[in-house]
Amino acid sequence: MQMNEKYKIFKKGQTVVDLGFAPGSWSQVAADRTSPNGRVIGIDIIPAQPPKGVSTIQGNFLSPAVREEVKRFLKDPEQGRPKEQKFLSSEDKTVTEDDLNRAAPKPLESEDLRLENDTEAADAVEMEVGAEAKKLRMVDVVLSDMSAPWEQTTGFRKRSLSDPYYRMVNTSGMSFRDHAGSMDLCNAALLFAFDTLRPGGTFVAKFYQGAEDKALEKSLKALFTKVHREKPDSSRKESKEAYFVALKRKKDVECKAVFV
Protein backbone atom coordinates (compact mmCIF):
# COMPACT_ATOMS: atom_id res chain seq x y z
CA MET A 1 0.00 0.00 0.00
CA GLN A 2 1.26 3.45 -0.97
CA MET A 3 0.71 5.12 2.43
CA ASN A 4 2.31 2.29 4.35
CA GLU A 5 5.43 2.52 2.22
CA LYS A 6 5.61 6.27 2.84
CA TYR A 7 4.87 6.37 6.57
CA LYS A 8 5.90 2.86 7.73
CA ILE A 9 2.57 2.43 9.51
CA PHE A 10 2.81 -1.29 10.30
CA LYS A 11 5.52 -3.07 12.30
CA LYS A 12 5.95 -6.62 13.60
CA GLY A 13 3.96 -7.54 16.70
CA GLN A 14 1.54 -4.60 16.56
CA THR A 15 -2.14 -4.59 17.46
CA VAL A 16 -4.16 -3.09 14.58
CA VAL A 17 -7.89 -2.27 14.50
CA ASP A 18 -9.40 -1.88 11.00
CA LEU A 19 -12.80 -0.15 11.01
CA GLY A 20 -14.84 -0.88 7.89
CA PHE A 21 -12.38 -3.60 6.87
CA ALA A 22 -14.36 -5.22 3.96
CA PRO A 23 -13.25 -6.36 1.46
CA GLY A 24 -10.02 -6.67 3.46
CA SER A 25 -7.14 -5.10 1.52
CA TRP A 26 -5.89 -2.98 4.45
CA SER A 27 -6.35 -5.89 6.87
CA GLN A 28 -4.37 -8.20 4.60
CA VAL A 29 -1.45 -5.76 4.44
CA ALA A 30 -1.62 -5.22 8.21
CA ALA A 31 -1.65 -8.97 8.92
CA ASP A 32 1.33 -9.55 6.62
CA ARG A 33 3.39 -6.67 8.03
CA THR A 34 2.67 -7.36 11.74
CA SER A 35 3.29 -11.12 11.59
CA PRO A 36 4.32 -13.40 13.19
CA ASN A 37 3.14 -12.09 16.58
CA GLY A 38 0.82 -9.22 15.65
CA ARG A 39 -2.96 -9.19 15.76
CA VAL A 40 -5.44 -7.50 13.44
CA ILE A 41 -9.12 -6.98 14.32
CA GLY A 42 -11.54 -5.98 11.56
CA ILE A 43 -15.01 -4.50 12.15
CA ASP A 44 -17.67 -4.08 9.47
CA ILE A 45 -21.42 -3.84 9.19
CA ILE A 46 -21.51 -6.59 6.56
CA PRO A 47 -20.80 -10.33 6.88
CA ALA A 48 -17.50 -10.44 4.98
CA GLN A 49 -14.87 -13.17 4.77
CA PRO A 50 -11.73 -11.91 6.57
CA PRO A 51 -8.20 -12.40 5.23
CA LYS A 52 -6.16 -15.17 6.83
CA GLY A 53 -4.93 -14.21 10.28
CA VAL A 54 -7.53 -11.45 10.84
CA SER A 55 -10.16 -11.60 13.60
CA THR A 56 -13.48 -9.91 12.84
CA ILE A 57 -16.55 -8.54 14.58
CA GLN A 58 -19.67 -7.87 12.50
CA GLY A 59 -21.72 -4.85 13.51
CA ASN A 60 -22.37 -1.16 13.02
CA PHE A 61 -19.44 0.69 14.58
CA LEU A 62 -21.69 3.67 15.38
CA SER A 63 -23.47 1.40 17.89
CA PRO A 64 -22.10 1.83 21.46
CA ALA A 65 -22.67 -1.89 22.05
CA VAL A 66 -20.43 -2.81 19.12
CA ARG A 67 -17.70 -0.43 20.27
CA GLU A 68 -17.80 -1.96 23.76
CA GLU A 69 -17.56 -5.46 22.27
CA VAL A 70 -14.39 -4.43 20.41
CA LYS A 71 -12.91 -3.02 23.64
CA ARG A 72 -13.71 -6.27 25.49
CA PHE A 73 -11.86 -8.17 22.76
CA LEU A 74 -8.84 -5.89 23.10
CA LYS A 75 -8.59 -6.22 26.89
CA ASP A 76 -7.01 -9.66 26.54
CA PRO A 77 -3.60 -8.91 24.97
CA GLU A 78 -3.31 -12.48 23.66
CA GLN A 79 -6.74 -12.71 22.05
CA GLY A 80 -6.48 -12.64 18.26
CA ARG A 81 -2.78 -13.52 18.21
CA PRO A 82 -1.60 -16.74 16.56
CA LYS A 83 -1.17 -19.56 19.07
CA GLU A 84 1.86 -21.82 19.02
CA GLN A 85 0.74 -25.44 18.67
CA LYS A 86 2.74 -28.02 20.63
CA PHE A 87 2.43 -31.75 19.97
CA LEU A 88 4.10 -34.73 21.61
CA SER A 89 6.15 -36.82 19.20
CA SER A 90 6.30 -40.62 19.22
CA GLU A 91 9.84 -40.30 20.63
CA ASP A 92 8.56 -38.76 23.86
CA LYS A 93 8.59 -41.75 26.21
CA THR A 94 7.32 -40.35 29.50
CA VAL A 95 5.34 -37.27 30.43
CA THR A 96 5.59 -36.40 34.10
CA GLU A 97 3.22 -34.35 36.21
CA ASP A 98 5.85 -31.58 36.37
CA ASP A 99 5.94 -31.50 32.55
CA LEU A 100 2.17 -31.06 32.43
CA ASN A 101 2.27 -28.31 35.03
CA ARG A 102 4.95 -26.42 33.10
CA ALA A 103 3.00 -26.75 29.82
CA ALA A 104 -0.33 -25.69 31.33
CA PRO A 105 -1.28 -22.01 31.00
CA LYS A 106 -0.78 -20.13 34.23
CA PRO A 107 -4.01 -18.78 35.74
CA LEU A 108 -4.36 -15.02 35.82
CA GLU A 109 -4.27 -13.41 39.24
CA SER A 110 -7.51 -11.65 40.06
CA GLU A 111 -7.50 -7.90 40.56
CA ASP A 112 -8.53 -8.42 44.21
CA LEU A 113 -5.55 -10.71 44.94
CA ARG A 114 -3.13 -8.26 43.38
CA LEU A 115 -4.53 -5.45 45.46
CA GLU A 116 -4.33 -7.49 48.70
CA ASN A 117 -0.59 -7.83 48.17
CA ASP A 118 -0.14 -4.22 47.15
CA THR A 119 1.01 -1.89 49.89
CA GLU A 120 -0.48 1.01 47.94
CA ALA A 121 -3.92 -0.57 47.54
CA ALA A 122 -5.75 2.54 48.70
CA ASP A 123 -4.08 4.69 46.06
CA ALA A 124 -4.79 2.07 43.39
CA VAL A 125 -8.51 2.09 44.25
CA GLU A 126 -8.65 5.87 43.97
CA MET A 127 -7.03 5.73 40.55
CA GLU A 128 -9.10 2.75 39.33
CA VAL A 129 -11.01 4.66 36.66
CA GLY A 130 -7.88 6.22 35.18
CA ALA A 131 -5.98 2.93 35.29
CA GLU A 132 -8.81 1.09 33.56
CA ALA A 133 -8.82 3.64 30.75
CA LYS A 134 -5.04 3.35 30.28
CA LYS A 135 -5.27 -0.46 30.32
CA LEU A 136 -7.31 -0.27 27.12
CA ARG A 137 -4.60 1.74 25.36
CA MET A 138 -2.84 -1.24 23.84
CA VAL A 139 -3.64 -0.56 20.15
CA ASP A 140 -0.79 0.55 17.91
CA VAL A 141 -2.75 1.48 14.78
CA VAL A 142 -6.40 2.44 14.22
CA LEU A 143 -7.52 2.42 10.58
CA SER A 144 -10.87 3.81 9.46
CA ASP A 145 -11.96 3.10 5.90
CA MET A 146 -15.65 3.54 6.64
CA SER A 147 -18.23 5.32 4.48
CA ALA A 148 -21.94 5.71 5.14
CA PRO A 149 -23.86 2.91 3.34
CA TRP A 150 -26.74 3.18 0.92
CA GLU A 151 -30.11 1.93 2.04
CA GLN A 152 -30.61 -1.67 0.93
CA THR A 153 -33.45 -2.15 -1.59
CA THR A 154 -32.76 -5.63 -3.02
CA GLY A 155 -30.67 -8.71 -2.28
CA PHE A 156 -32.14 -9.33 1.18
CA ARG A 157 -31.85 -13.12 0.77
CA LYS A 158 -28.16 -13.08 -0.11
CA ARG A 159 -25.99 -14.83 2.49
CA SER A 160 -22.69 -14.90 0.62
CA LEU A 161 -19.55 -13.84 2.48
CA SER A 162 -17.59 -13.40 -0.73
CA ASP A 163 -20.17 -11.20 -2.49
CA PRO A 164 -21.99 -9.20 0.21
CA TYR A 165 -24.54 -6.62 -0.90
CA TYR A 166 -24.52 -4.15 1.97
CA ARG A 167 -21.15 -2.41 1.94
CA MET A 168 -19.88 0.64 3.83
CA VAL A 169 -17.93 1.82 0.77
CA ASN A 170 -20.63 3.54 -1.24
CA THR A 171 -21.13 7.22 -1.96
CA SER A 172 -24.44 8.89 -2.74
CA GLY A 173 -23.14 11.26 -5.44
CA MET A 174 -24.20 14.21 -3.28
CA SER A 175 -20.98 15.76 -1.98
CA PHE A 176 -22.47 17.39 1.14
CA ARG A 177 -24.19 14.18 2.23
CA ASP A 178 -21.04 12.12 1.69
CA HIS A 179 -18.93 14.69 3.54
CA ALA A 180 -21.29 14.95 6.53
CA GLY A 181 -21.56 11.17 6.80
CA SER A 182 -17.81 10.72 6.67
CA MET A 183 -17.27 13.32 9.41
CA ASP A 184 -19.61 11.41 11.74
CA LEU A 185 -17.71 8.19 11.06
CA CYS A 186 -14.29 9.84 11.42
CA ASN A 187 -15.24 11.42 14.75
CA ALA A 188 -16.53 8.07 16.04
CA ALA A 189 -13.26 6.45 14.94
CA LEU A 190 -11.22 9.23 16.58
CA LEU A 191 -13.10 8.85 19.87
CA PHE A 192 -12.37 5.12 19.76
CA ALA A 193 -8.70 5.87 19.01
CA PHE A 194 -8.59 8.28 21.96
CA ASP A 195 -9.75 5.46 24.26
CA THR A 196 -7.60 2.64 22.86
CA LEU A 197 -4.52 3.98 21.06
CA ARG A 198 -1.26 3.84 22.98
CA PRO A 199 1.12 6.85 23.12
CA GLY A 200 3.12 6.92 19.91
CA GLY A 201 0.31 5.16 18.02
CA THR A 202 -1.00 5.92 14.53
CA PHE A 203 -4.46 6.85 13.24
CA VAL A 204 -5.43 6.68 9.56
CA ALA A 205 -8.91 7.72 8.41
CA LYS A 206 -10.61 8.06 5.05
CA PHE A 207 -12.81 11.14 4.69
CA TYR A 208 -14.65 13.14 2.05
CA GLN A 209 -13.38 16.68 1.79
CA GLY A 210 -15.67 19.56 2.72
CA ALA A 211 -16.31 22.41 5.13
CA GLU A 212 -15.92 20.40 8.34
CA ASP A 213 -12.65 18.61 7.67
CA LYS A 214 -10.64 21.57 9.06
CA ALA A 215 -12.26 21.01 12.46
CA LEU A 216 -11.35 17.31 12.29
CA GLU A 217 -7.78 18.20 11.36
CA LYS A 218 -7.59 20.55 14.36
CA SER A 219 -8.73 17.74 16.68
CA LEU A 220 -6.13 15.41 15.20
CA LYS A 221 -3.34 17.97 15.72
CA ALA A 222 -4.34 18.27 19.37
CA LEU A 223 -3.84 14.52 19.88
CA PHE A 224 -1.00 13.66 17.47
CA THR A 225 2.47 15.07 16.87
CA LYS A 226 2.21 15.03 13.06
CA VAL A 227 -0.88 15.09 10.82
CA HIS A 228 -0.76 14.65 7.02
CA ARG A 229 -3.39 14.80 4.29
CA GLU A 230 -3.04 12.17 1.59
CA LYS A 231 -4.83 11.57 -1.69
CA PRO A 232 -3.76 8.15 -3.05
CA ASP A 233 -2.76 7.87 -6.69
CA SER A 234 -5.49 5.25 -7.11
CA SER A 235 -8.18 7.84 -6.28
CA ARG A 236 -9.80 9.68 -9.21
CA LYS A 237 -8.79 13.34 -9.56
CA GLU A 238 -12.40 14.53 -9.35
CA SER A 239 -13.05 12.41 -6.24
CA LYS A 240 -13.36 14.16 -2.86
CA GLU A 241 -11.94 11.08 -1.12
CA ALA A 242 -8.79 11.65 0.92
CA TYR A 243 -7.03 10.35 4.04
CA PHE A 244 -5.70 11.81 7.25
CA VAL A 245 -2.53 10.11 8.50
CA ALA A 246 -1.92 11.08 12.15
CA LEU A 247 1.39 9.92 13.65
CA LYS A 248 2.73 9.62 17.21
CA ARG A 249 -0.15 10.01 19.61
CA LYS A 250 0.74 12.44 22.37
CA LYS A 251 0.76 11.35 26.00
CA ASP A 252 -1.65 12.69 28.65
CA VAL A 253 -3.84 14.79 26.34
CA GLU A 254 -7.27 15.42 27.88
CA CYS A 255 -10.45 14.57 26.02
CA LYS A 256 -11.75 18.15 26.15
CA ALA A 257 -8.64 19.34 24.29
CA VAL A 258 -9.48 17.07 21.35
CA PHE A 259 -13.28 17.13 21.20
CA VAL A 260 -14.20 20.80 21.58
mmCIF file of C-alpha atoms in Angstrom:
data_model
loop_
_atom_site.group_PDB
_atom_site.id
_atom_site.type_symbol
_atom_site.label_atom_id
_atom_site.label_comp_id
_atom_site.label_asym_id
_atom_site.label_seq_id
_atom_site.Cartn_x
_atom_site.Cartn_y
_atom_site.Cartn_z
ATOM 1 C CA MET A 1 0.000 0.000 0.000
ATOM 2 C CA GLN A 2 1.260 3.451 -0.965
ATOM 3 C CA MET A 3 0.709 5.123 2.426
ATOM 4 C CA ASN A 4 2.309 2.287 4.351
ATOM 5 C CA GLU A 5 5.430 2.516 2.216
ATOM 6 C CA LYS A 6 5.610 6.267 2.843
ATOM 7 C CA TYR A 7 4.867 6.374 6.574
ATOM 8 C CA LYS A 8 5.898 2.857 7.733
ATOM 9 C CA ILE A 9 2.568 2.432 9.508
ATOM 10 C CA PHE A 10 2.811 -1.292 10.301
ATOM 11 C CA LYS A 11 5.516 -3.073 12.300
ATOM 12 C CA LYS A 12 5.950 -6.617 13.600
ATOM 13 C CA GLY A 13 3.963 -7.536 16.699
ATOM 14 C CA GLN A 14 1.539 -4.602 16.564
ATOM 15 C CA THR A 15 -2.143 -4.590 17.456
ATOM 16 C CA VAL A 16 -4.161 -3.093 14.583
ATOM 17 C CA VAL A 17 -7.886 -2.266 14.495
ATOM 18 C CA ASP A 18 -9.395 -1.881 11.000
ATOM 19 C CA LEU A 19 -12.796 -0.151 11.011
ATOM 20 C CA GLY A 20 -14.841 -0.883 7.894
ATOM 21 C CA PHE A 21 -12.383 -3.600 6.873
ATOM 22 C CA ALA A 22 -14.360 -5.218 3.962
ATOM 23 C CA PRO A 23 -13.248 -6.359 1.456
ATOM 24 C CA GLY A 24 -10.020 -6.673 3.462
ATOM 25 C CA SER A 25 -7.143 -5.095 1.521
ATOM 26 C CA TRP A 26 -5.889 -2.984 4.446
ATOM 27 C CA SER A 27 -6.345 -5.886 6.869
ATOM 28 C CA GLN A 28 -4.367 -8.199 4.597
ATOM 29 C CA VAL A 29 -1.446 -5.757 4.438
ATOM 30 C CA ALA A 30 -1.623 -5.221 8.212
ATOM 31 C CA ALA A 31 -1.652 -8.974 8.922
ATOM 32 C CA ASP A 32 1.335 -9.551 6.619
ATOM 33 C CA ARG A 33 3.393 -6.674 8.030
ATOM 34 C CA THR A 34 2.667 -7.360 11.739
ATOM 35 C CA SER A 35 3.287 -11.117 11.586
ATOM 36 C CA PRO A 36 4.318 -13.395 13.191
ATOM 37 C CA ASN A 37 3.135 -12.089 16.583
ATOM 38 C CA GLY A 38 0.820 -9.220 15.652
ATOM 39 C CA ARG A 39 -2.963 -9.188 15.760
ATOM 40 C CA VAL A 40 -5.443 -7.500 13.441
ATOM 41 C CA ILE A 41 -9.125 -6.984 14.315
ATOM 42 C CA GLY A 42 -11.542 -5.980 11.558
ATOM 43 C CA ILE A 43 -15.009 -4.501 12.154
ATOM 44 C CA ASP A 44 -17.666 -4.080 9.467
ATOM 45 C CA ILE A 45 -21.425 -3.841 9.187
ATOM 46 C CA ILE A 46 -21.506 -6.586 6.555
ATOM 47 C CA PRO A 47 -20.800 -10.329 6.884
ATOM 48 C CA ALA A 48 -17.503 -10.436 4.981
ATOM 49 C CA GLN A 49 -14.869 -13.170 4.766
ATOM 50 C CA PRO A 50 -11.733 -11.908 6.570
ATOM 51 C CA PRO A 51 -8.202 -12.398 5.226
ATOM 52 C CA LYS A 52 -6.158 -15.169 6.832
ATOM 53 C CA GLY A 53 -4.930 -14.211 10.284
ATOM 54 C CA VAL A 54 -7.527 -11.455 10.837
ATOM 55 C CA SER A 55 -10.157 -11.603 13.596
ATOM 56 C CA THR A 56 -13.483 -9.913 12.841
ATOM 57 C CA ILE A 57 -16.549 -8.543 14.579
ATOM 58 C CA GLN A 58 -19.666 -7.872 12.504
ATOM 59 C CA GLY A 59 -21.722 -4.847 13.508
ATOM 60 C CA ASN A 60 -22.369 -1.161 13.016
ATOM 61 C CA PHE A 61 -19.442 0.687 14.580
ATOM 62 C CA LEU A 62 -21.692 3.666 15.384
ATOM 63 C CA SER A 63 -23.473 1.403 17.895
ATOM 64 C CA PRO A 64 -22.103 1.827 21.456
ATOM 65 C CA ALA A 65 -22.667 -1.894 22.047
ATOM 66 C CA VAL A 66 -20.428 -2.810 19.118
ATOM 67 C CA ARG A 67 -17.695 -0.435 20.274
ATOM 68 C CA GLU A 68 -17.803 -1.962 23.763
ATOM 69 C CA GLU A 69 -17.558 -5.459 22.270
ATOM 70 C CA VAL A 70 -14.390 -4.428 20.415
ATOM 71 C CA LYS A 71 -12.915 -3.024 23.636
ATOM 72 C CA ARG A 72 -13.712 -6.272 25.491
ATOM 73 C CA PHE A 73 -11.861 -8.165 22.755
ATOM 74 C CA LEU A 74 -8.839 -5.893 23.095
ATOM 75 C CA LYS A 75 -8.591 -6.217 26.889
ATOM 76 C CA ASP A 76 -7.008 -9.664 26.536
ATOM 77 C CA PRO A 77 -3.604 -8.915 24.970
ATOM 78 C CA GLU A 78 -3.310 -12.484 23.656
ATOM 79 C CA GLN A 79 -6.745 -12.705 22.049
ATOM 80 C CA GLY A 80 -6.481 -12.644 18.264
ATOM 81 C CA ARG A 81 -2.782 -13.516 18.208
ATOM 82 C CA PRO A 82 -1.602 -16.742 16.557
ATOM 83 C CA LYS A 83 -1.169 -19.557 19.066
ATOM 84 C CA GLU A 84 1.863 -21.818 19.020
ATOM 85 C CA GLN A 85 0.737 -25.438 18.666
ATOM 86 C CA LYS A 86 2.741 -28.017 20.626
ATOM 87 C CA PHE A 87 2.429 -31.749 19.965
ATOM 88 C CA LEU A 88 4.096 -34.727 21.605
ATOM 89 C CA SER A 89 6.152 -36.819 19.200
ATOM 90 C CA SER A 90 6.303 -40.616 19.221
ATOM 91 C CA GLU A 91 9.841 -40.304 20.632
ATOM 92 C CA ASP A 92 8.559 -38.763 23.861
ATOM 93 C CA LYS A 93 8.591 -41.749 26.208
ATOM 94 C CA THR A 94 7.319 -40.349 29.499
ATOM 95 C CA VAL A 95 5.341 -37.270 30.432
ATOM 96 C CA THR A 96 5.595 -36.400 34.104
ATOM 97 C CA GLU A 97 3.218 -34.351 36.210
ATOM 98 C CA ASP A 98 5.848 -31.584 36.365
ATOM 99 C CA ASP A 99 5.943 -31.502 32.554
ATOM 100 C CA LEU A 100 2.169 -31.061 32.428
ATOM 101 C CA ASN A 101 2.272 -28.309 35.034
ATOM 102 C CA ARG A 102 4.947 -26.422 33.103
ATOM 103 C CA ALA A 103 3.003 -26.750 29.824
ATOM 104 C CA ALA A 104 -0.334 -25.695 31.326
ATOM 105 C CA PRO A 105 -1.284 -22.005 30.995
ATOM 106 C CA LYS A 106 -0.781 -20.126 34.230
ATOM 107 C CA PRO A 107 -4.014 -18.778 35.738
ATOM 108 C CA LEU A 108 -4.365 -15.023 35.816
ATOM 109 C CA GLU A 109 -4.269 -13.412 39.239
ATOM 110 C CA SER A 110 -7.507 -11.649 40.060
ATOM 111 C CA GLU A 111 -7.501 -7.905 40.560
ATOM 112 C CA ASP A 112 -8.535 -8.424 44.207
ATOM 113 C CA LEU A 113 -5.545 -10.710 44.942
ATOM 114 C CA ARG A 114 -3.134 -8.256 43.375
ATOM 115 C CA LEU A 115 -4.530 -5.447 45.455
ATOM 116 C CA GLU A 116 -4.327 -7.487 48.704
ATOM 117 C CA ASN A 117 -0.586 -7.834 48.169
ATOM 118 C CA ASP A 118 -0.137 -4.224 47.153
ATOM 119 C CA THR A 119 1.010 -1.885 49.891
ATOM 120 C CA GLU A 120 -0.482 1.008 47.939
ATOM 121 C CA ALA A 121 -3.922 -0.566 47.538
ATOM 122 C CA ALA A 122 -5.747 2.536 48.704
ATOM 123 C CA ASP A 123 -4.077 4.690 46.056
ATOM 124 C CA ALA A 124 -4.795 2.066 43.393
ATOM 125 C CA VAL A 125 -8.508 2.090 44.254
ATOM 126 C CA GLU A 126 -8.646 5.872 43.974
ATOM 127 C CA MET A 127 -7.029 5.725 40.549
ATOM 128 C CA GLU A 128 -9.100 2.752 39.328
ATOM 129 C CA VAL A 129 -11.005 4.664 36.658
ATOM 130 C CA GLY A 130 -7.878 6.220 35.178
ATOM 131 C CA ALA A 131 -5.975 2.935 35.290
ATOM 132 C CA GLU A 132 -8.809 1.086 33.560
ATOM 133 C CA ALA A 133 -8.816 3.643 30.752
ATOM 134 C CA LYS A 134 -5.044 3.349 30.279
ATOM 135 C CA LYS A 135 -5.275 -0.456 30.319
ATOM 136 C CA LEU A 136 -7.311 -0.267 27.120
ATOM 137 C CA ARG A 137 -4.603 1.738 25.363
ATOM 138 C CA MET A 138 -2.843 -1.245 23.835
ATOM 139 C CA VAL A 139 -3.640 -0.561 20.152
ATOM 140 C CA ASP A 140 -0.788 0.550 17.912
ATOM 141 C CA VAL A 141 -2.754 1.477 14.778
ATOM 142 C CA VAL A 142 -6.402 2.439 14.218
ATOM 143 C CA LEU A 143 -7.523 2.421 10.580
ATOM 144 C CA SER A 144 -10.866 3.810 9.456
ATOM 145 C CA ASP A 145 -11.957 3.100 5.896
ATOM 146 C CA MET A 146 -15.653 3.540 6.636
ATOM 147 C CA SER A 147 -18.231 5.317 4.481
ATOM 148 C CA ALA A 148 -21.938 5.714 5.144
ATOM 149 C CA PRO A 149 -23.857 2.909 3.339
ATOM 150 C CA TRP A 150 -26.744 3.183 0.916
ATOM 151 C CA GLU A 151 -30.112 1.931 2.039
ATOM 152 C CA GLN A 152 -30.615 -1.670 0.925
ATOM 153 C CA THR A 153 -33.450 -2.154 -1.590
ATOM 154 C CA THR A 154 -32.755 -5.630 -3.015
ATOM 155 C CA GLY A 155 -30.673 -8.708 -2.284
ATOM 156 C CA PHE A 156 -32.144 -9.335 1.180
ATOM 157 C CA ARG A 157 -31.848 -13.123 0.767
ATOM 158 C CA LYS A 158 -28.157 -13.075 -0.106
ATOM 159 C CA ARG A 159 -25.993 -14.833 2.492
ATOM 160 C CA SER A 160 -22.691 -14.902 0.621
ATOM 161 C CA LEU A 161 -19.550 -13.839 2.485
ATOM 162 C CA SER A 162 -17.590 -13.398 -0.733
ATOM 163 C CA ASP A 163 -20.175 -11.199 -2.488
ATOM 164 C CA PRO A 164 -21.988 -9.195 0.205
ATOM 165 C CA TYR A 165 -24.543 -6.625 -0.900
ATOM 166 C CA TYR A 166 -24.524 -4.148 1.970
ATOM 167 C CA ARG A 167 -21.153 -2.407 1.939
ATOM 168 C CA MET A 168 -19.885 0.644 3.835
ATOM 169 C CA VAL A 169 -17.931 1.818 0.775
ATOM 170 C CA ASN A 170 -20.632 3.538 -1.237
ATOM 171 C CA THR A 171 -21.132 7.224 -1.955
ATOM 172 C CA SER A 172 -24.436 8.894 -2.743
ATOM 173 C CA GLY A 173 -23.140 11.264 -5.441
ATOM 174 C CA MET A 174 -24.196 14.213 -3.277
ATOM 175 C CA SER A 175 -20.980 15.762 -1.979
ATOM 176 C CA PHE A 176 -22.471 17.391 1.145
ATOM 177 C CA ARG A 177 -24.192 14.182 2.233
ATOM 178 C CA ASP A 178 -21.037 12.119 1.694
ATOM 179 C CA HIS A 179 -18.930 14.694 3.539
ATOM 180 C CA ALA A 180 -21.290 14.947 6.534
ATOM 181 C CA GLY A 181 -21.561 11.169 6.804
ATOM 182 C CA SER A 182 -17.805 10.720 6.672
ATOM 183 C CA MET A 183 -17.271 13.324 9.408
ATOM 184 C CA ASP A 184 -19.608 11.407 11.735
ATOM 185 C CA LEU A 185 -17.709 8.185 11.059
ATOM 186 C CA CYS A 186 -14.289 9.843 11.422
ATOM 187 C CA ASN A 187 -15.244 11.420 14.745
ATOM 188 C CA ALA A 188 -16.531 8.071 16.044
ATOM 189 C CA ALA A 189 -13.264 6.446 14.944
ATOM 190 C CA LEU A 190 -11.223 9.231 16.575
ATOM 191 C CA LEU A 191 -13.096 8.846 19.868
ATOM 192 C CA PHE A 192 -12.370 5.119 19.757
ATOM 193 C CA ALA A 193 -8.700 5.866 19.013
ATOM 194 C CA PHE A 194 -8.589 8.284 21.959
ATOM 195 C CA ASP A 195 -9.745 5.464 24.261
ATOM 196 C CA THR A 196 -7.603 2.641 22.860
ATOM 197 C CA LEU A 197 -4.517 3.984 21.063
ATOM 198 C CA ARG A 198 -1.255 3.835 22.984
ATOM 199 C CA PRO A 199 1.123 6.852 23.124
ATOM 200 C CA GLY A 200 3.124 6.917 19.911
ATOM 201 C CA GLY A 201 0.307 5.161 18.021
ATOM 202 C CA THR A 202 -1.001 5.920 14.527
ATOM 203 C CA PHE A 203 -4.465 6.853 13.242
ATOM 204 C CA VAL A 204 -5.431 6.676 9.562
ATOM 205 C CA ALA A 205 -8.908 7.724 8.411
ATOM 206 C CA LYS A 206 -10.609 8.062 5.049
ATOM 207 C CA PHE A 207 -12.814 11.137 4.692
ATOM 208 C CA TYR A 208 -14.654 13.135 2.048
ATOM 209 C CA GLN A 209 -13.379 16.678 1.787
ATOM 210 C CA GLY A 210 -15.669 19.556 2.723
ATOM 211 C CA ALA A 211 -16.310 22.414 5.130
ATOM 212 C CA GLU A 212 -15.923 20.404 8.335
ATOM 213 C CA ASP A 213 -12.648 18.610 7.669
ATOM 214 C CA LYS A 214 -10.644 21.574 9.056
ATOM 215 C CA ALA A 215 -12.261 21.008 12.457
ATOM 216 C CA LEU A 216 -11.354 17.312 12.295
ATOM 217 C CA GLU A 217 -7.784 18.203 11.358
ATOM 218 C CA LYS A 218 -7.594 20.545 14.365
ATOM 219 C CA SER A 219 -8.731 17.738 16.676
ATOM 220 C CA LEU A 220 -6.128 15.405 15.202
ATOM 221 C CA LYS A 221 -3.344 17.969 15.717
ATOM 222 C CA ALA A 222 -4.345 18.268 19.367
ATOM 223 C CA LEU A 223 -3.844 14.515 19.876
ATOM 224 C CA PHE A 224 -1.001 13.661 17.473
ATOM 225 C CA THR A 225 2.474 15.065 16.868
ATOM 226 C CA LYS A 226 2.211 15.030 13.062
ATOM 227 C CA VAL A 227 -0.882 15.087 10.819
ATOM 228 C CA HIS A 228 -0.764 14.645 7.024
ATOM 229 C CA ARG A 229 -3.393 14.802 4.293
ATOM 230 C CA GLU A 230 -3.037 12.168 1.595
ATOM 231 C CA LYS A 231 -4.827 11.567 -1.694
ATOM 232 C CA PRO A 232 -3.761 8.152 -3.048
ATOM 233 C CA ASP A 233 -2.756 7.868 -6.690
ATOM 234 C CA SER A 234 -5.491 5.250 -7.114
ATOM 235 C CA SER A 235 -8.181 7.839 -6.281
ATOM 236 C CA ARG A 236 -9.799 9.677 -9.212
ATOM 237 C CA LYS A 237 -8.785 13.343 -9.558
ATOM 238 C CA GLU A 238 -12.397 14.526 -9.352
ATOM 239 C CA SER A 239 -13.053 12.415 -6.236
ATOM 240 C CA LYS A 240 -13.364 14.158 -2.863
ATOM 241 C CA GLU A 241 -11.945 11.081 -1.123
ATOM 242 C CA ALA A 242 -8.786 11.648 0.915
ATOM 243 C CA TYR A 243 -7.035 10.349 4.037
ATOM 244 C CA PHE A 244 -5.701 11.807 7.251
ATOM 245 C CA VAL A 245 -2.532 10.113 8.505
ATOM 246 C CA ALA A 246 -1.917 11.075 12.147
ATOM 247 C CA LEU A 247 1.387 9.923 13.648
ATOM 248 C CA LYS A 248 2.730 9.617 17.206
ATOM 249 C CA ARG A 249 -0.151 10.008 19.611
ATOM 250 C CA LYS A 250 0.745 12.441 22.369
ATOM 251 C CA LYS A 251 0.761 11.354 25.999
ATOM 252 C CA ASP A 252 -1.650 12.693 28.651
ATOM 253 C CA VAL A 253 -3.844 14.787 26.344
ATOM 254 C CA GLU A 254 -7.269 15.424 27.884
ATOM 255 C CA CYS A 255 -10.455 14.568 26.017
ATOM 256 C CA LYS A 256 -11.749 18.147 26.151
ATOM 257 C CA ALA A 257 -8.639 19.340 24.291
ATOM 258 C CA VAL A 258 -9.478 17.069 21.351
ATOM 259 C CA PHE A 259 -13.279 17.134 21.200
ATOM 260 C CA VAL A 260 -14.195 20.795 21.579
#
